[in-house]
C-alpha positions in Angstrom: 94.8 126.8 51.3 96.4 123.7 53.6 97.7 126.5 55.9 94.5 128.3 55.9 92.8 125.8 57.1 95.5 123.8 59.6 93.9 125.3 62.5 90.9 123.7 62.1 92.7 119.8 61.9 94.2 118.1 65.2 97.1 116.4 65.3 96.6 112.4 65.7 98.9 109.4 65.6 99.1 108.0 62.0 95.8 105.7 61.7 93.6 104.8 59.2 91.0 107.9 57.9 93.8 110.6 59.3 94.8 113.1 56.7 98.5 112.8 56.0 100.6 116.3 55.5 103.7 116.0 53.6 106.5 118.7 54.0 103.0 120.9 54.4 102.6 120.8 50.5 101.0 117.4 49.9 98.2 115.5 51.6 96.7 112.3 51.1 94.3 110.0 53.4 95.6 107.2 55.8 94.5 103.7 54.4 96.6 101.1 56.3 100.1 100.8 58.7 101.7 101.6 55.2 99.3 102.7 52.5 97.7 106.2 51.9 95.6 107.4 49.0 96.3 110.6 47.2 96.0 112.7 43.7 98.7 114.3 41.5 98.8 115.7 38.2 101.1 112.9 36.4 99.8 110.1 38.5 95.8 111.0 38.7 94.6 109.2 41.9 96.9 106.4 43.2 98.0 104.4 46.5 101.3 104.3 47.6 103.5 103.6 50.9 105.0 105.6 53.4 108.0 103.7 53.2 108.3 104.4 49.8 111.5 106.5 48.6 109.5 109.3 47.6 107.6 109.9 50.7 109.9 108.3 53.3 112.4 111.2 53.7 109.7 114.1 53.8 108.6 115.1 57.2 105.1 114.0 57.6 102.3 114.9 60.1 98.8 113.1 60.6 95.6 114.8 61.2 91.7 114.9 61.4 89.4 117.7 61.6 89.2 119.0 65.2 85.3 118.5 66.2 
């Protein structure tokens, strides 16, 4: 699904409201400089930090829907 829609997105600097795409496999919504919200089967919806060990090592790009 992500790959199908990526052409509709434009890469942007990290900022509140941008979509964070981790390793082309997981997405979150940027809330602040180091915070984002995402969901998983194990944790439901959670606010996490980009600097957390789990996320800091993953390649991450930021997008918004191209108008």
